[in-house]
Structure formats: C-alpha cells, structure tokens
Amino acid sequence: MTLFEELKERGLLAQLTDEEEIKELINNGKATFYIGFDPTADSLHVGHFMALCLMKRLQMAGNKPIALLGGGTGMIGDPSGKTDMRKMLTVEDIQHNCDCFKKQMSRFIDFSEGKALMVNNADWLLDKNYVEMLREVGPYFSVNNMLRAECYKQRMEKGLSFLEFNYMIMQSYDFLELYRKYDCNMQFGGDDQWSNMLGGTELIRRKLGKDAYAMTITLLLNSEGKKMGKTEKGAVWLDPEKTSPFEFYQYWRNVADADVLKCIKMLTFLPMEEIRKMEAWEGSQLNEAKAILAWELTNLVHGKEEADKAAEAAKALFAGGGVSENMPCTSISEADFMDGKVDIITLMVKGGIASSRADGRRTVEQGGVSVNGEKVSDIKTSYGADAFADDFIVKKGKKTFMKYVLE
C-alpha cells in the first residue's frame, strides 16, 4: 500500500487540487509541505492532533514538514468557523504561545538536521508595508470571489470585520513566501480552510507563472476535530499541566462506540492490517478498542510511562472500583470550608466535574453523584475535615472520578 492509499483508507483526505501530482510527490518523499497553527493559546489541543499525526506520517515517508506558526496572522484571527471576532493577543503573548507550541510539536516531528522546519509568519508579515502588500498581492484577488467563500459567508450576517477580511490574503501570502524561500510545494489544512488554501495556490500560479505549481489538500480536520477535545472542564490540551495524562487517557477511553475505529484509523500508527481486524469487533470488544486508542495516543503525547500509569489507574477504578495513586486528584484547603463543612457542590466545581454550581445541583438532583460508592441525593450534603482522613472519591455518572485530599 502506498502512503497516499493509506491516507485515503484512514479517512484523512477530503479535497485535492491535483490528485495524480500529489500522489507522485508524497509517495516518493518529494513533498515539502506546510500546516499552519495560530498561537491562540499556550498549548496545542486535541483539535490539532490530526494535523500533527499527519505531519509525522508524511515525514516518516521522507517528506519534509514545515510547521508554520501564525505569529502574524494570529494578530488578526481566522474568521472560519467563528461566530465572533477572536480576542486580540499581544506580541508577547503570541511569542510565548509559539515557544510552547515548538516544545510540544517536537514530540511528533523530528526537527533535526533539516528534516523539518518551524517558521513564523511574523517574520515576513509584521514588517510588510501595507501599500507594498496591496500592490504585490491585491491584483490577484477578486473581492466577489472572496465574499462567495464559505469562511466569509457564514460571518456576513453576524458581522465580518475588515481586519478579518484580510486573513485570506495573508494566509495566501504565507504560501507564496514558503514556496519562494523553502520550495514548499504543498499545503494541508482543515476542510474549513479550503477557500484560503485555494487562494494561496492561485496566487503562486498567477504571480509566478504557469510553470510554478503548488498543491493543496484539505483534511477532515475541522469537521471531525470540532467533535473532539471538548469536555465539561474545557478543551483537552496536550500540556500535562492543563490536562493530566489520566484525563487525556480517559477522554479517548470514553469516545462513542461509533467513533472509536475512526479515531484509531486517523490518529494512531497501528498498521492498517491490524485495524481492519477490529472492524468486526462489537460489544465488549469495542471497550478493548477504546483502551487501545487511549493508550496509543497517551503514549504518543505523554510517553509510555504515563500511558501505563493512566491505564493502570483506569483499570483500578472501572474494573475493581479501587483507588489508584494515578487517578486525578484535587486538593482542598481550609478556605473551602464554611463553618467547618464543605458541601458536595463546592467539591464538584472545585474538582472540575461540574462546570458551575447550577450544573452540580442538577447532576445531584438527577442521581448522578456518589461519594465513596454511596449516592448523594441532597444538594446540601456537606462534609467535615475528618471525612478526608481516608480516601474520598466523588463519582459523577459512570466514567468521571475525582479524589479529594485535604492540604
């Protein structure tokens, strides 16, 4: 099986501009390709996972990845898929986030000996003279065509700022610069990036002539990625300080039955021969598949030791109901007590297993909360400090646990 065939079987490719040329490039390790990452936070998250895995796959086949950090475009914000304008970040915040991204990406991509590049579009966008930019790329963009792009159409009723309107031009210019500086001949992106990516491809062809070529491929990155990575506590981050290895493991352990094989195909590096055998699995075998998915991805992000710890903790909790030193833990202090007591709702919110006090009350009233195996039915249930002398485990539903310890 060629690399291209494998990518298709894994469900990673959505739209392509020139399938035969793309096959030739990636199957023979001739692609120098880029994927962009806007540094809107100080950690990558599960929504970036598919792109990182794709970069790793192509690099393993001899292709050269370029991780493009959007230090410049990040100061504007991509309107694609957004209902409101993105919060403006400072230059210092963006640089800090870029530094964090590089550290995390290094777990997936080998940047040694010129095998991959990490570049920042702030290097060419921030010093660009506005009139110079307009003269260089403006003639190659039709406002009529831009307004027909899906990424803009969905924002027209809500309101599209002129700032955001420039995003397509800036992203297209990125591809032009990467083509000229690094011989980048291919770009990948999510399915909501198609219009922006075509803008870059057309800019290269029209500005540099018919002999210049550039390819675009979109993934099922955002249509699938938008389903991933959201929990009651917020996004599922790759930074262990934001999402612990156990929480990361449990996120993948709890994917829906209908999604587990799709995730294994797209995100793990298990051989397709092995995955095809799983397609006949059902019932309890799907739980085994979820455990495989969770371990493989935790190993990829956090390493084997943390993956093993997370798997052991999950087994102790769900198989025997026991307590593991590796299960998630929340510390409480005297400040959390009122008149010597701390109520169940405060504990749930403190531990992140309720998004708000209202959410906690609703869950208790619906019978979805227990403490050390005993159901809690009264939202006013409170506990003194002595209750935390031994193991104190709050369980929400069937799959969410939190251990509490007194500082």
Short mmCIF file of C-alpha atoms in Angstrom, two decimals:
data_model
loop_
_atom_site.label_atom_id
_atom_site.label_comp_id
_atom_site.label_asym_id
_atom_site.label_seq_id
_atom_site.Cartn_x
_atom_site.Cartn_y
_atom_site.Cartn_z
CA MET A 1 0.00 0.00 0.00
CA THR A 2 1.37 3.43 -0.94
CA LEU A 3 1.32 6.33 1.51
CA PHE A 4 -1.41 8.04 -0.49
CA GLU A 5 -3.57 4.91 -0.42
CA GLU A 6 -3.05 4.60 3.31
CA LEU A 7 -4.04 8.21 3.94
CA LYS A 8 -7.23 7.64 1.96
CA GLU A 9 -8.07 4.42 3.78
CA ARG A 10 -7.52 6.12 7.12
CA GLY A 11 -10.07 8.76 6.07
CA LEU A 12 -7.64 11.67 6.21
CA LEU A 13 -8.06 13.25 2.78
CA ALA A 14 -11.07 15.32 1.79
CA GLN A 15 -10.33 17.59 -1.20
CA LEU A 16 -7.34 17.79 -3.53
CA THR A 17 -6.39 20.08 -6.40
CA ASP A 18 -4.32 17.58 -8.40
CA GLU A 19 -4.55 14.00 -7.17
CA GLU A 20 -2.02 12.46 -9.54
CA GLU A 21 0.66 15.06 -8.84
CA ILE A 22 0.05 14.81 -5.09
CA LYS A 23 0.39 11.03 -5.25
CA GLU A 24 3.69 11.36 -7.07
CA LEU A 25 5.09 13.83 -4.56
CA ILE A 26 4.13 12.21 -1.25
CA ASN A 27 4.64 8.60 -2.33
CA ASN A 28 8.20 9.40 -3.40
CA GLY A 29 9.10 11.65 -0.48
CA LYS A 30 9.28 14.75 -2.68
CA ALA A 31 6.76 16.92 -0.87
CA THR A 32 7.79 19.91 1.18
CA PHE A 33 4.51 20.75 2.84
CA TYR A 34 3.22 23.06 5.50
CA ILE A 35 0.41 23.19 8.02
CA GLY A 36 -0.35 26.39 9.90
CA PHE A 37 -1.00 26.75 13.61
CA ASP A 38 -2.36 30.02 15.01
CA PRO A 39 -0.90 30.51 18.51
CA THR A 40 -4.12 31.49 20.29
CA ALA A 41 -3.23 29.59 23.50
CA ASP A 42 -0.09 28.39 25.27
CA SER A 43 -0.76 24.75 24.43
CA LEU A 44 -1.82 22.68 21.47
CA HIS A 45 -5.04 20.74 21.98
CA VAL A 46 -6.83 17.69 20.65
CA GLY A 47 -8.14 19.70 17.69
CA HIS A 48 -4.52 19.95 16.45
CA PHE A 49 -3.90 16.25 16.90
CA MET A 50 -4.85 15.09 13.43
CA ALA A 51 -2.57 17.64 11.78
CA LEU A 52 0.37 16.64 13.97
CA CYS A 53 -0.17 12.95 13.24
CA LEU A 54 -0.38 13.65 9.51
CA MET A 55 2.89 15.59 9.61
CA LYS A 56 4.54 12.68 11.40
CA ARG A 57 3.23 10.16 8.83
CA LEU A 58 4.48 12.16 5.87
CA GLN A 59 7.85 12.81 7.48
CA MET A 60 8.29 9.07 8.16
CA ALA A 61 7.85 8.56 4.40
CA GLY A 62 10.65 11.01 3.58
CA ASN A 63 8.63 14.18 3.03
CA LYS A 64 9.63 17.44 4.70
CA PRO A 65 7.16 19.19 7.01
CA ILE A 66 7.07 22.90 7.74
CA ALA A 67 5.22 23.88 10.90
CA LEU A 68 4.09 27.43 10.26
CA LEU A 69 3.38 29.38 13.42
CA GLY A 70 0.97 32.23 12.85
CA GLY A 71 2.71 34.95 14.81
CA GLY A 72 1.49 37.40 12.16
CA THR A 73 -1.91 36.02 11.18
CA GLY A 74 -2.56 35.29 14.86
CA MET A 75 -2.72 39.05 15.41
CA ILE A 76 -5.77 39.15 13.13
CA GLY A 77 -7.60 35.87 13.68
CA ASP A 78 -9.19 33.49 11.21
CA PRO A 79 -12.95 34.07 10.84
CA SER A 80 -13.50 30.48 9.60
CA GLY A 81 -15.99 28.66 11.79
CA LYS A 82 -16.22 31.57 14.24
CA THR A 83 -19.34 33.46 15.28
CA ASP A 84 -17.46 36.37 16.81
CA MET A 85 -14.18 38.17 16.31
CA ARG A 86 -11.29 36.50 18.11
CA LYS A 87 -9.73 38.16 21.14
CA MET A 88 -6.69 40.25 20.22
CA LEU A 89 -3.40 38.97 21.66
CA THR A 90 -0.28 40.94 22.49
CA VAL A 91 3.01 40.34 20.68
CA GLU A 92 4.42 38.94 23.94
CA ASP A 93 1.54 36.51 24.38
CA ILE A 94 1.86 35.27 20.81
CA GLN A 95 5.62 34.70 21.17
CA HIS A 96 5.12 32.80 24.43
CA ASN A 97 2.49 30.60 22.80
CA CYS A 98 4.78 29.93 19.81
CA ASP A 99 7.55 28.81 22.18
CA CYS A 100 5.14 26.40 23.90
CA PHE A 101 3.98 25.00 20.55
CA LYS A 102 7.52 24.23 19.42
CA LYS A 103 8.23 22.18 22.53
CA GLN A 104 5.06 20.12 22.09
CA MET A 105 5.47 19.65 18.35
CA SER A 106 8.90 18.15 18.90
CA ARG A 107 7.22 15.04 20.30
CA PHE A 108 5.71 14.42 16.88
CA ILE A 109 8.13 15.95 14.39
CA ASP A 110 11.88 15.47 14.03
CA PHE A 111 13.39 18.93 13.53
CA SER A 112 16.99 17.71 13.47
CA GLU A 113 19.37 18.00 10.51
CA GLY A 114 16.98 19.90 8.27
CA LYS A 115 14.36 17.14 8.36
CA ALA A 116 11.66 19.68 9.20
CA LEU A 117 11.30 23.42 9.65
CA MET A 118 9.46 25.59 12.09
CA VAL A 119 8.90 29.13 10.84
CA ASN A 120 6.84 32.09 11.99
CA ASN A 121 4.92 34.21 9.52
CA ALA A 122 5.54 37.21 11.74
CA ASP A 123 8.99 37.24 10.12
CA TRP A 124 7.56 38.44 6.82
CA LEU A 125 4.12 39.84 7.68
CA LEU A 126 4.82 42.24 10.52
CA ASP A 127 7.41 44.28 8.63
CA LYS A 128 5.41 44.36 5.43
CA ASN A 129 4.42 47.81 4.25
CA TYR A 130 0.65 47.94 3.74
CA VAL A 131 0.80 49.61 0.33
CA GLU A 132 3.57 47.25 -0.73
CA MET A 133 1.43 44.29 0.33
CA LEU A 134 -1.57 45.59 -1.59
CA ARG A 135 0.47 46.15 -4.74
CA GLU A 136 2.11 42.73 -4.58
CA VAL A 137 -0.92 40.53 -3.98
CA GLY A 138 -4.02 42.72 -4.28
CA PRO A 139 -4.39 42.41 -8.09
CA TYR A 140 -4.68 38.62 -7.82
CA PHE A 141 -7.75 38.56 -5.54
CA SER A 142 -11.35 39.14 -6.57
CA VAL A 143 -13.49 40.60 -3.79
CA ASN A 144 -16.53 38.97 -5.41
CA ASN A 145 -14.91 35.55 -5.19
CA MET A 146 -13.73 36.17 -1.64
CA LEU A 147 -17.25 37.02 -0.49
CA ARG A 148 -18.53 33.78 -2.00
CA ALA A 149 -16.08 31.78 0.13
CA GLU A 150 -17.78 29.75 2.84
CA CYS A 151 -15.43 31.06 5.52
CA TYR A 152 -16.79 34.57 4.91
CA LYS A 153 -20.40 33.78 4.00
CA GLN A 154 -21.11 32.28 7.41
CA ARG A 155 -19.99 35.50 9.09
CA MET A 156 -21.75 38.04 6.86
CA GLU A 157 -24.99 38.15 8.88
CA LYS A 158 -23.20 38.33 12.23
CA GLY A 159 -20.67 40.85 11.02
CA LEU A 160 -17.31 40.41 9.33
CA SER A 161 -14.66 42.98 10.23
CA PHE A 162 -12.30 44.36 7.60
CA LEU A 163 -9.48 43.10 9.83
CA GLU A 164 -10.69 39.50 9.45
CA PHE A 165 -11.43 40.01 5.77
CA ASN A 166 -7.68 40.31 5.23
CA TYR A 167 -6.99 36.85 6.67
CA MET A 168 -7.35 35.01 3.35
CA ILE A 169 -4.87 37.37 1.67
CA MET A 170 -2.35 36.95 4.48
CA GLN A 171 -2.66 33.16 4.52
CA SER A 172 -2.27 33.07 0.76
CA TYR A 173 0.82 35.24 1.04
CA ASP A 174 2.23 32.73 3.54
CA PHE A 175 2.16 30.00 0.89
CA LEU A 176 3.82 32.31 -1.62
CA GLU A 177 6.64 33.10 0.82
CA LEU A 178 7.11 29.47 1.81
CA TYR A 179 7.22 28.49 -1.87
CA ARG A 180 9.83 31.14 -2.66
CA LYS A 181 12.01 30.66 0.44
CA TYR A 182 11.78 26.93 1.15
CA ASP A 183 10.50 25.32 -2.10
CA CYS A 184 7.28 24.44 -0.30
CA ASN A 185 5.10 22.72 -2.89
CA MET A 186 2.14 21.55 -0.83
CA GLN A 187 -0.17 22.79 1.89
CA PHE A 188 -2.52 20.91 4.17
CA GLY A 189 -5.37 22.28 6.24
CA GLY A 190 -8.79 21.63 7.66
CA ASP A 191 -11.85 21.40 5.50
CA ASP A 192 -12.94 24.90 6.55
CA GLN A 193 -9.67 26.25 5.10
CA TRP A 194 -10.36 25.27 1.51
CA SER A 195 -11.03 28.79 0.21
CA ASN A 196 -7.98 30.22 1.98
CA MET A 197 -5.78 27.43 0.63
CA LEU A 198 -7.02 27.79 -2.93
CA GLY A 199 -6.20 31.49 -2.64
CA GLY A 200 -2.57 30.61 -1.94
CA THR A 201 -2.36 28.11 -4.77
CA GLU A 202 -3.83 30.55 -7.27
CA LEU A 203 -1.60 33.38 -6.05
CA ILE A 204 1.53 31.31 -6.74
CA ARG A 205 0.35 30.24 -10.17
CA ARG A 206 -0.80 33.68 -11.30
CA LYS A 207 2.08 35.67 -9.85
CA LEU A 208 4.96 33.33 -10.69
CA GLY A 209 3.64 31.95 -13.96
CA LYS A 210 2.27 28.70 -15.27
CA ASP A 211 5.48 26.79 -14.55
CA ALA A 212 5.06 27.44 -10.84
CA TYR A 213 2.97 24.81 -9.17
CA ALA A 214 1.60 24.28 -5.70
CA MET A 215 -0.75 21.67 -4.34
CA THR A 216 -3.49 21.87 -1.75
CA ILE A 217 -5.04 19.09 0.28
CA THR A 218 -7.68 19.50 2.94
CA LEU A 219 -8.27 17.03 5.72
CA LEU A 220 -11.34 16.11 7.67
CA LEU A 221 -9.51 18.07 10.33
CA ASN A 222 -12.10 20.56 11.43
CA SER A 223 -15.35 18.76 10.68
CA GLU A 224 -14.05 15.86 12.77
CA GLY A 225 -11.85 17.94 15.03
CA LYS A 226 -14.74 20.09 16.19
CA LYS A 227 -16.28 16.95 17.68
CA MET A 228 -13.08 16.29 19.57
CA GLY A 229 -11.47 17.91 22.51
CA LYS A 230 -14.37 19.44 24.46
CA THR A 231 -15.26 18.38 27.99
CA GLU A 232 -17.05 19.99 30.89
CA LYS A 233 -13.69 21.35 32.03
CA GLY A 234 -12.99 22.89 28.62
CA ALA A 235 -10.56 21.87 25.92
CA VAL A 236 -8.44 18.70 26.09
CA TRP A 237 -4.90 20.05 25.99
CA LEU A 238 -1.63 18.34 25.14
CA ASP A 239 0.08 20.16 28.02
CA PRO A 240 0.01 17.83 31.07
CA GLU A 241 -0.35 20.84 33.36
CA LYS A 242 -3.64 21.70 31.67
CA THR A 243 -4.96 18.19 31.01
CA SER A 244 -3.35 15.45 33.07
CA PRO A 245 -2.23 12.24 31.32
CA PHE A 246 -5.03 10.39 33.14
CA GLU A 247 -7.66 12.89 31.97
CA PHE A 248 -6.21 12.69 28.46
CA TYR A 249 -6.38 8.89 28.57
CA GLN A 250 -9.95 8.96 29.90
CA TYR A 251 -11.06 11.35 27.18
CA TRP A 252 -10.12 8.83 24.49
CA ARG A 253 -11.29 5.89 26.61
CA ASN A 254 -14.76 7.43 26.63
CA VAL A 255 -15.24 8.17 22.91
CA ALA A 256 -18.52 6.99 21.42
CA ASP A 257 -18.70 3.45 20.08
CA ALA A 258 -19.38 4.82 16.60
CA ASP A 259 -16.19 6.92 16.65
CA VAL A 260 -13.58 4.60 18.15
CA LEU A 261 -12.43 2.90 14.94
CA LYS A 262 -12.49 6.18 13.05
CA CYS A 263 -10.18 7.67 15.69
CA ILE A 264 -7.89 4.62 15.61
CA LYS A 265 -7.57 4.93 11.83
CA MET A 266 -6.95 8.66 11.80
CA LEU A 267 -4.82 9.16 14.88
CA THR A 268 -2.85 6.03 15.75
CA PHE A 269 0.09 4.48 13.94
CA LEU A 270 -1.19 0.93 14.26
CA PRO A 271 -0.87 -0.97 10.95
CA MET A 272 -3.99 -0.98 8.80
CA GLU A 273 -3.89 -4.79 8.75
CA GLU A 274 -4.42 -4.78 12.49
CA ILE A 275 -7.11 -2.09 12.34
CA ARG A 276 -9.09 -3.92 9.65
CA LYS A 277 -9.48 -6.88 12.03
CA MET A 278 -11.04 -4.53 14.59
CA GLU A 279 -13.80 -3.54 12.17
CA ALA A 280 -15.66 -6.74 13.05
CA TRP A 281 -15.46 -6.04 16.79
CA GLU A 282 -18.64 -5.29 18.71
CA GLY A 283 -19.97 -5.26 22.24
CA SER A 284 -17.27 -5.62 24.88
CA GLN A 285 -14.61 -5.71 22.17
CA LEU A 286 -15.30 -2.02 21.50
CA ASN A 287 -14.25 -1.31 25.07
CA GLU A 288 -10.97 -3.06 24.30
CA ALA A 289 -10.62 -0.93 21.17
CA LYS A 290 -11.17 2.22 23.26
CA ALA A 291 -8.47 1.13 25.69
CA ILE A 292 -6.09 0.57 22.77
CA LEU A 293 -6.91 4.02 21.35
CA ALA A 294 -6.45 5.72 24.73
CA TRP A 295 -3.11 4.02 25.42
CA GLU A 296 -1.70 4.65 21.93
CA LEU A 297 -2.50 8.36 21.98
CA THR A 298 -1.40 8.90 25.59
CA ASN A 299 1.87 7.15 24.74
CA LEU A 300 2.30 9.40 21.70
CA VAL A 301 1.72 12.63 23.66
CA HIS A 302 2.99 11.83 27.16
CA GLY A 303 5.20 8.75 26.77
CA LYS A 304 4.91 5.07 27.70
CA GLU A 305 5.33 5.54 31.46
CA GLU A 306 2.43 7.98 31.73
CA ALA A 307 0.31 5.87 29.38
CA ASP A 308 0.88 2.79 31.55
CA LYS A 309 0.06 4.75 34.72
CA ALA A 310 -3.16 6.08 33.22
CA ALA A 311 -4.20 2.61 32.03
CA GLU A 312 -3.49 1.14 35.50
CA ALA A 313 -5.49 3.89 37.20
CA ALA A 314 -8.43 3.38 34.84
CA LYS A 315 -8.36 -0.38 35.42
CA ALA A 316 -8.35 0.09 39.20
CA LEU A 317 -11.31 2.46 39.02
CA PHE A 318 -13.52 0.79 36.49
CA ALA A 319 -12.69 -2.87 36.88
CA GLY A 320 -12.44 -3.23 40.63
CA GLY A 321 -13.63 0.13 41.89
CA GLY A 322 -10.37 0.57 43.78
CA VAL A 323 -8.25 3.65 44.32
CA SER A 324 -5.09 4.29 42.36
CA GLU A 325 -2.32 6.77 43.12
CA ASN A 326 -2.51 7.78 39.46
CA MET A 327 -6.17 8.82 39.46
CA PRO A 328 -6.98 12.55 39.19
CA CYS A 329 -6.76 14.38 42.47
CA THR A 330 -7.91 17.77 43.77
CA SER A 331 -6.57 19.43 46.89
CA ILE A 332 -8.88 21.35 49.21
CA SER A 333 -7.88 23.76 51.95
CA GLU A 334 -9.40 25.43 54.98
CA ALA A 335 -10.57 28.25 52.70
CA ASP A 336 -13.02 25.82 51.06
CA PHE A 337 -14.79 25.11 54.34
CA MET A 338 -17.60 27.19 55.76
CA ASP A 339 -18.43 26.68 59.44
CA GLY A 340 -16.24 23.59 59.39
CA LYS A 341 -18.03 21.98 56.42
CA VAL A 342 -17.62 21.82 52.64
CA ASP A 343 -20.67 20.97 50.53
CA ILE A 344 -20.81 18.49 47.65
CA ILE A 345 -21.50 21.21 45.05
CA THR A 346 -18.38 23.15 46.06
CA LEU A 347 -16.33 19.97 45.77
CA MET A 348 -17.70 19.19 42.30
CA VAL A 349 -16.97 22.69 40.99
CA LYS A 350 -13.53 22.76 42.65
CA GLY A 351 -12.60 19.44 41.04
CA GLY A 352 -13.93 20.40 37.63
CA ILE A 353 -16.53 17.64 37.48
CA ALA A 354 -19.26 20.29 37.40
CA SER A 355 -18.98 23.34 35.17
CA SER A 356 -20.95 25.50 37.62
CA ARG A 357 -22.92 25.25 40.85
CA ALA A 358 -26.12 25.03 38.82
CA ASP A 359 -24.66 22.14 36.83
CA GLY A 360 -23.60 20.42 40.07
CA ARG A 361 -27.04 20.82 41.66
CA ARG A 362 -28.73 19.45 38.56
CA THR A 363 -26.46 16.40 38.47
CA VAL A 364 -27.04 15.61 42.15
CA GLU A 365 -30.81 16.01 41.79
CA GLN A 366 -30.75 13.62 38.84
CA GLY A 367 -29.00 10.97 40.94
CA GLY A 368 -25.71 11.09 39.08
CA VAL A 369 -23.32 11.65 42.00
CA SER A 370 -21.88 9.33 44.65
CA VAL A 371 -19.22 9.66 47.34
CA ASN A 372 -17.19 6.55 48.16
CA GLY A 373 -19.84 4.41 46.47
CA GLU A 374 -22.85 5.96 48.24
CA LYS A 375 -25.31 8.01 46.18
CA VAL A 376 -25.72 11.66 47.15
CA SER A 377 -29.32 12.82 46.82
CA ASP A 378 -29.33 16.08 48.82
CA ILE A 379 -27.61 19.10 47.27
CA LYS A 380 -26.89 20.41 50.80
CA THR A 381 -24.81 17.36 51.75
CA SER A 382 -21.64 18.59 53.46
CA TYR A 383 -18.50 17.04 54.92
CA GLY A 384 -16.18 17.92 57.75
CA ALA A 385 -12.39 17.74 57.61
CA ASP A 386 -12.39 14.28 59.21
CA ALA A 387 -14.16 12.85 56.15
CA PHE A 388 -10.95 13.37 54.18
CA ALA A 389 -8.74 11.40 56.54
CA ASP A 390 -9.23 8.35 54.31
CA ASP A 391 -9.85 8.09 50.57
CA PHE A 392 -12.58 10.50 49.46
CA ILE A 393 -13.78 9.71 45.94
CA VAL A 394 -16.55 11.59 44.14
CA LYS A 395 -18.03 9.82 41.15
CA LYS A 396 -20.17 11.52 38.51
CA GLY A 397 -22.08 9.23 36.21
CA LYS A 398 -20.27 6.05 35.25
CA LYS A 399 -16.98 7.42 33.98
CA THR A 400 -15.91 10.53 35.89
CA PHE A 401 -13.97 10.22 39.15
CA MET A 402 -12.14 12.68 41.37
CA LYS A 403 -10.15 12.03 44.51
CA TYR A 404 -10.03 14.82 47.10
CA VAL A 405 -7.29 15.35 49.67
CA LEU A 406 -7.04 17.89 52.46
CA GLU A 407 -3.94 20.07 52.34
#
